Coordinates of C-alpha atoms in Angstrom, one line a residue:
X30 CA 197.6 18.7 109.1
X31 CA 196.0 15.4 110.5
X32 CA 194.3 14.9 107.1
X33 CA 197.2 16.1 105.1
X34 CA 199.8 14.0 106.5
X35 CA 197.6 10.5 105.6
X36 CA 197.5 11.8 101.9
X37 CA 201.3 11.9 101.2
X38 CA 202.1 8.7 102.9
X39 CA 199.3 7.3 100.4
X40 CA 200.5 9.6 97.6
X41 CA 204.1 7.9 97.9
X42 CA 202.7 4.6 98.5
X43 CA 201.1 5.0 94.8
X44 CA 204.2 6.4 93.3
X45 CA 206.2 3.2 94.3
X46 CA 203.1 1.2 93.1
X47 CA 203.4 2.9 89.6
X48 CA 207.6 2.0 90.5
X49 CA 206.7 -1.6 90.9
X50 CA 204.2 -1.8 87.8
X51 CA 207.5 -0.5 85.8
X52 CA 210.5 -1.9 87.2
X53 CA 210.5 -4.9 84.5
X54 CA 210.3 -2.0 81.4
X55 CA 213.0 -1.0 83.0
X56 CA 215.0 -3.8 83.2
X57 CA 214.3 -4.7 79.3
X58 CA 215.1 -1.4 78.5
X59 CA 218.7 -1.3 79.9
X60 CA 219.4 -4.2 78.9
X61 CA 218.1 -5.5 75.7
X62 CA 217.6 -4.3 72.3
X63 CA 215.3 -2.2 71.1
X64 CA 213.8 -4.9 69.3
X65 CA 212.8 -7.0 72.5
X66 CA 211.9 -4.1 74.3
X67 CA 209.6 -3.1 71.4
X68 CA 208.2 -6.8 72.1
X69 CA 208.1 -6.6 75.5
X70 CA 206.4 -2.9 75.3
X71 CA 203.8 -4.7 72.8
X72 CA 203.3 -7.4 75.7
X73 CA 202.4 -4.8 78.2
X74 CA 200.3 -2.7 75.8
X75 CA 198.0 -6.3 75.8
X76 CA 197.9 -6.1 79.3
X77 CA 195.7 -3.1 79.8
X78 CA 192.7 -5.2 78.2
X79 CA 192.9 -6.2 82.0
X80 CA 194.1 -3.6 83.1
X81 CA 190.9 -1.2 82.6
X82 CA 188.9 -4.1 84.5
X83 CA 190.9 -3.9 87.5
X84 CA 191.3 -0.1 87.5
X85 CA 186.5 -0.1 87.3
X86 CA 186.5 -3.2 90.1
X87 CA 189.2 -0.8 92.1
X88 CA 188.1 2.4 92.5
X89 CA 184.1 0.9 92.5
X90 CA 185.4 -1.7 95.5
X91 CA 187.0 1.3 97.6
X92 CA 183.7 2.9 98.0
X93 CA 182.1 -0.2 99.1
X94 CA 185.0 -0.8 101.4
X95 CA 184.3 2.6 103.0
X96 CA 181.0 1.5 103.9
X97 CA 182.6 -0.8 106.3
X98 CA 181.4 -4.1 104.9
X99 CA 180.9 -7.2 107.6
X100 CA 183.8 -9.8 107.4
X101 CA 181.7 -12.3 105.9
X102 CA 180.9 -9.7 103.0
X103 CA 184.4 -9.3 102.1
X104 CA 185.4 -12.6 102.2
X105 CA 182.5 -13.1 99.9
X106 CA 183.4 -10.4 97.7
X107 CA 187.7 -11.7 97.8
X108 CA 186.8 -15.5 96.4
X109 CA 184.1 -13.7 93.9
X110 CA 186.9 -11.6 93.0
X111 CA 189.5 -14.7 92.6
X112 CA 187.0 -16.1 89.9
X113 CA 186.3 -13.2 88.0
X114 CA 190.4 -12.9 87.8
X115 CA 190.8 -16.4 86.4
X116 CA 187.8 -15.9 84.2
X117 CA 189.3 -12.8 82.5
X118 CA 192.7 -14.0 81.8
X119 CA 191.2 -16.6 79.9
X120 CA 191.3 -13.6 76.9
X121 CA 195.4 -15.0 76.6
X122 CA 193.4 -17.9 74.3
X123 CA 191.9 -15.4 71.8
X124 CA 194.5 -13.1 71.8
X125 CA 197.0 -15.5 70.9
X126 CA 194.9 -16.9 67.9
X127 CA 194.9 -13.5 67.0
X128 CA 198.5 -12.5 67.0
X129 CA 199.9 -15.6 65.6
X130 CA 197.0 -15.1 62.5
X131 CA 197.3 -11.3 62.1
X132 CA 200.5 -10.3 63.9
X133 CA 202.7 -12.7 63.0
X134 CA 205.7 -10.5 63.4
X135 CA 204.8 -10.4 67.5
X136 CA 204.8 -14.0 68.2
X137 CA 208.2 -13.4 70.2
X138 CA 206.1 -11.5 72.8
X139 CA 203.7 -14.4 73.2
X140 CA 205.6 -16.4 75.9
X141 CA 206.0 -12.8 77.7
X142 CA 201.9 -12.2 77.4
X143 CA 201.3 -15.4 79.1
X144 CA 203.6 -15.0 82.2
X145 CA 202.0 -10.8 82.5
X146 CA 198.7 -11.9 82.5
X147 CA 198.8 -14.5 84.9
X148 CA 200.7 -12.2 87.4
X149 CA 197.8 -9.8 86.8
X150 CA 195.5 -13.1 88.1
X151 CA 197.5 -12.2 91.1
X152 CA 197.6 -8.6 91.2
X153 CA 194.2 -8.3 90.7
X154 CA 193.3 -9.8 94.3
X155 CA 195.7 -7.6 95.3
X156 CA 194.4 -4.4 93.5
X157 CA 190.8 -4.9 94.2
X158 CA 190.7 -5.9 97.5
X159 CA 193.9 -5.6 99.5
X160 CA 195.2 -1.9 98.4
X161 CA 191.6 -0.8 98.8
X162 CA 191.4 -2.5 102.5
X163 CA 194.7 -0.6 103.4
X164 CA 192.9 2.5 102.6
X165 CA 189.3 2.2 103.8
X166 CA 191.0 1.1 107.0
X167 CA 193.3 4.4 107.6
X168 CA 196.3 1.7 107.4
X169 CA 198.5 4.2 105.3
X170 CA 202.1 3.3 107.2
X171 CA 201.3 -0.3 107.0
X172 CA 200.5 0.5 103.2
X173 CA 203.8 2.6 102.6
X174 CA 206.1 0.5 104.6
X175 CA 204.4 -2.9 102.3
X176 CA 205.1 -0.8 99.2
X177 CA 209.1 0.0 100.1
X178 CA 209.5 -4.1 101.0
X179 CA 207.6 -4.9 97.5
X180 CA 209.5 -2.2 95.6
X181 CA 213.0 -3.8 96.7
X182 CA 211.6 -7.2 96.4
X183 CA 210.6 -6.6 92.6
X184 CA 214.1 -4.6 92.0
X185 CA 215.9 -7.9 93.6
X186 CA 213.7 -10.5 91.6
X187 CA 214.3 -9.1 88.1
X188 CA 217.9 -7.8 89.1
X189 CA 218.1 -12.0 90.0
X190 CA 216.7 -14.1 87.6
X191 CA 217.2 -11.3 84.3
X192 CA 221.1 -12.1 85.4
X193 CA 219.9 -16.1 85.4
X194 CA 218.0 -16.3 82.2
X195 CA 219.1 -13.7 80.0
X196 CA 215.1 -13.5 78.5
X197 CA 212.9 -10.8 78.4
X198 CA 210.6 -13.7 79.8
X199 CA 212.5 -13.6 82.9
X200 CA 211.0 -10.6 83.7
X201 CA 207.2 -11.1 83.1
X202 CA 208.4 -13.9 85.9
X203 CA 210.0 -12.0 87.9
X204 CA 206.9 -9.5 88.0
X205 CA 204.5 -13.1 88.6
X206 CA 207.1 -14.1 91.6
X207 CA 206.7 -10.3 92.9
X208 CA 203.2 -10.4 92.8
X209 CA 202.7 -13.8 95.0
X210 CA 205.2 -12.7 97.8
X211 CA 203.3 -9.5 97.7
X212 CA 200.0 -11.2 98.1
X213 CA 201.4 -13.6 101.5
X214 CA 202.2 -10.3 102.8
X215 CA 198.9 -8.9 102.6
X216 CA 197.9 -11.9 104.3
X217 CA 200.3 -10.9 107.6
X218 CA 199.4 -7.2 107.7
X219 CA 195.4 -7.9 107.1
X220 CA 195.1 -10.9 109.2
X221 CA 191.5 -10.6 109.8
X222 CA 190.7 -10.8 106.3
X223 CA 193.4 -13.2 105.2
X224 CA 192.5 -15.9 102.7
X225 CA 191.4 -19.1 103.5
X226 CA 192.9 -22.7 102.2
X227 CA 189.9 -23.1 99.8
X228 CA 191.2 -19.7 98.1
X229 CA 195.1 -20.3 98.3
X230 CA 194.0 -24.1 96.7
X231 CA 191.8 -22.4 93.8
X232 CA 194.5 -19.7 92.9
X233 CA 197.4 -22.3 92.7
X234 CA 195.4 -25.0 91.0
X235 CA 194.2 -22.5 88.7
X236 CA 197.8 -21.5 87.8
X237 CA 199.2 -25.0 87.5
X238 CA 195.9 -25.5 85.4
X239 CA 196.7 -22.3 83.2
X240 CA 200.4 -23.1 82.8
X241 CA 199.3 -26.4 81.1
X242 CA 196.5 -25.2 78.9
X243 CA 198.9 -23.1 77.4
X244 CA 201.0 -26.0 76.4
X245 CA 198.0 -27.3 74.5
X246 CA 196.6 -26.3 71.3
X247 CA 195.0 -23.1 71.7
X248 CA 190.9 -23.7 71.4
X249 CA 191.7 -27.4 73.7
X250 CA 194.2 -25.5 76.3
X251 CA 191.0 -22.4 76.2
X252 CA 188.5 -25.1 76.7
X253 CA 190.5 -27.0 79.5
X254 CA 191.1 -23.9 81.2
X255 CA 187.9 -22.0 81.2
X256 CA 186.1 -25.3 81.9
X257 CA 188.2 -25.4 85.1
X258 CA 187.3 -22.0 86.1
X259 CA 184.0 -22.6 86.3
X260 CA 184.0 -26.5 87.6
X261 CA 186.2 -24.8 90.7
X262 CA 184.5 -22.0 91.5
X263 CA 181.6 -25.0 92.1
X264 CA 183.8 -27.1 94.0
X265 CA 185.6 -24.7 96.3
X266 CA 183.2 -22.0 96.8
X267 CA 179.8 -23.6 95.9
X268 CA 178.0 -21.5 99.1
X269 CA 179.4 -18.4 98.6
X270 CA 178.0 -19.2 95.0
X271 CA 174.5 -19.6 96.7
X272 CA 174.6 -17.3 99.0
X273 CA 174.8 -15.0 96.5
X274 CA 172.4 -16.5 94.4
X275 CA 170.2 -16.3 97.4
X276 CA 170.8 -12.3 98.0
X277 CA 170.6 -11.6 94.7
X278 CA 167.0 -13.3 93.9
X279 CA 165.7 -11.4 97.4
X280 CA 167.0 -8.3 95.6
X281 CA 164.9 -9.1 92.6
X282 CA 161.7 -9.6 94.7
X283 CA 162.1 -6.4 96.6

């Protein structure tokens, strides 16, 4: 019973996780045509290019979480984590090249691409190391009782500002603004492995960076953006970077 009773809170916890990843399709669905919600549907097939990178670094990370890593290992491992999420939505440059060359007939779902992949920027701290740090650390009421708040918060946000700008856009915001509140609470409930001003800095820079690459032409905005990446991953977290430069080489030599 002791071990059984863990499970389902977790097991509902996930349910309402697979509630919150929906809630926008939802939304769209109700309340647009089928026309934008075939566009919005499109948008959200794009997003599982991500998707199945943040599922691998999950479900890999919760057995390394389980291990009962030091403090200073997961911190390391939550700012490497923040740059590998900014790297990988660089793929919005690309992809938009190639539906505005090939799929012509999606460029509606562009603007709605752009706004899902940088929640998933978010999300994927959130994924990867959060969710997984809620159950390596038997935290399952703190996880379910997080999950209820989020669930209403994302039902509220969409509800909110689908009513304010009637755009299927709205919602891919709604799902970014869901995504950052979720993240600050993280930061309450896991206190000990909060994130530090360096990361909150890198994440929104990186967002206000990302927001105006996309203005730009595509290759200059994916050239600006990728070359920011990199330059503050450098500048923030330059001795994590050699740290693990450091472990890694002794690796090598062992």
């Amino acid at each position: 019973r002791e071990t059984l009773r863990p499970g389902i809170i977790v097991m509902l916890a996930n349910v309402m996780g697979v509630w919150i990843a929906t809630i926008d399709r939802w939304f769209v669905k109700i309340f647009y045509s089928i026309a934008e919600y075939a566009y919005y549907s499109f948008a959200v097939t794009m997003l599982r290019l991500i998707n199945v990178v943040v599922t691998a670094f999950s479900v890999t990370l919760y057995n390394f979480f389980c291990k009962k890593p030091s403090d200073e290992e997961i911190a390391m491992l939550r700012k490497s984590v923040l740059v590998i999420g900014g790297v990988i939505i660089a793929v919005i440059f690309p992809l938009e090249f190639i539906i505005r060359t090939y799929l012509v007939k999606y460029i509606y779902a562009i603007s709605v691409i752009k706004a899902l992949f940088l929640a998933q920027f978010v999300l994927i701290e959130i994924n990867a190391i959060y969710l997984n740090l809620y159950k390596a650390l038997n935290l399952q009421r703190k996880y379910l009782r997080q999950m209820i708040i989020i669930t209403i918060t994302a039902f509220f946000l969409n509800g909110l500002i689908g009513y304010l700008w009637n755009n299927i856009t709205a919602y891919a915001v709604a799902t970014l603004l869901t995504a950052l509140i979720w993240l600050i609470l993280c930061q309450r409930d896991l206190a000990q492995y909060k994130m530090a001003y360096t990361e909150w800095a890198y994440l929104l820079l990186t967002i206000a960076v990302y927001l105006f690459s996309n203005y730009l032409n595509i290759w200059i905005g994916c050239f600006v953006y990728v070359g920011w990446v990199v330059t503050a991953a450098f500048l923030f977290f330059s001795k994590d970077i050699k740290k693990l430069v450091e472990r890694q080489t002794c690796k090598i030599w062992q």
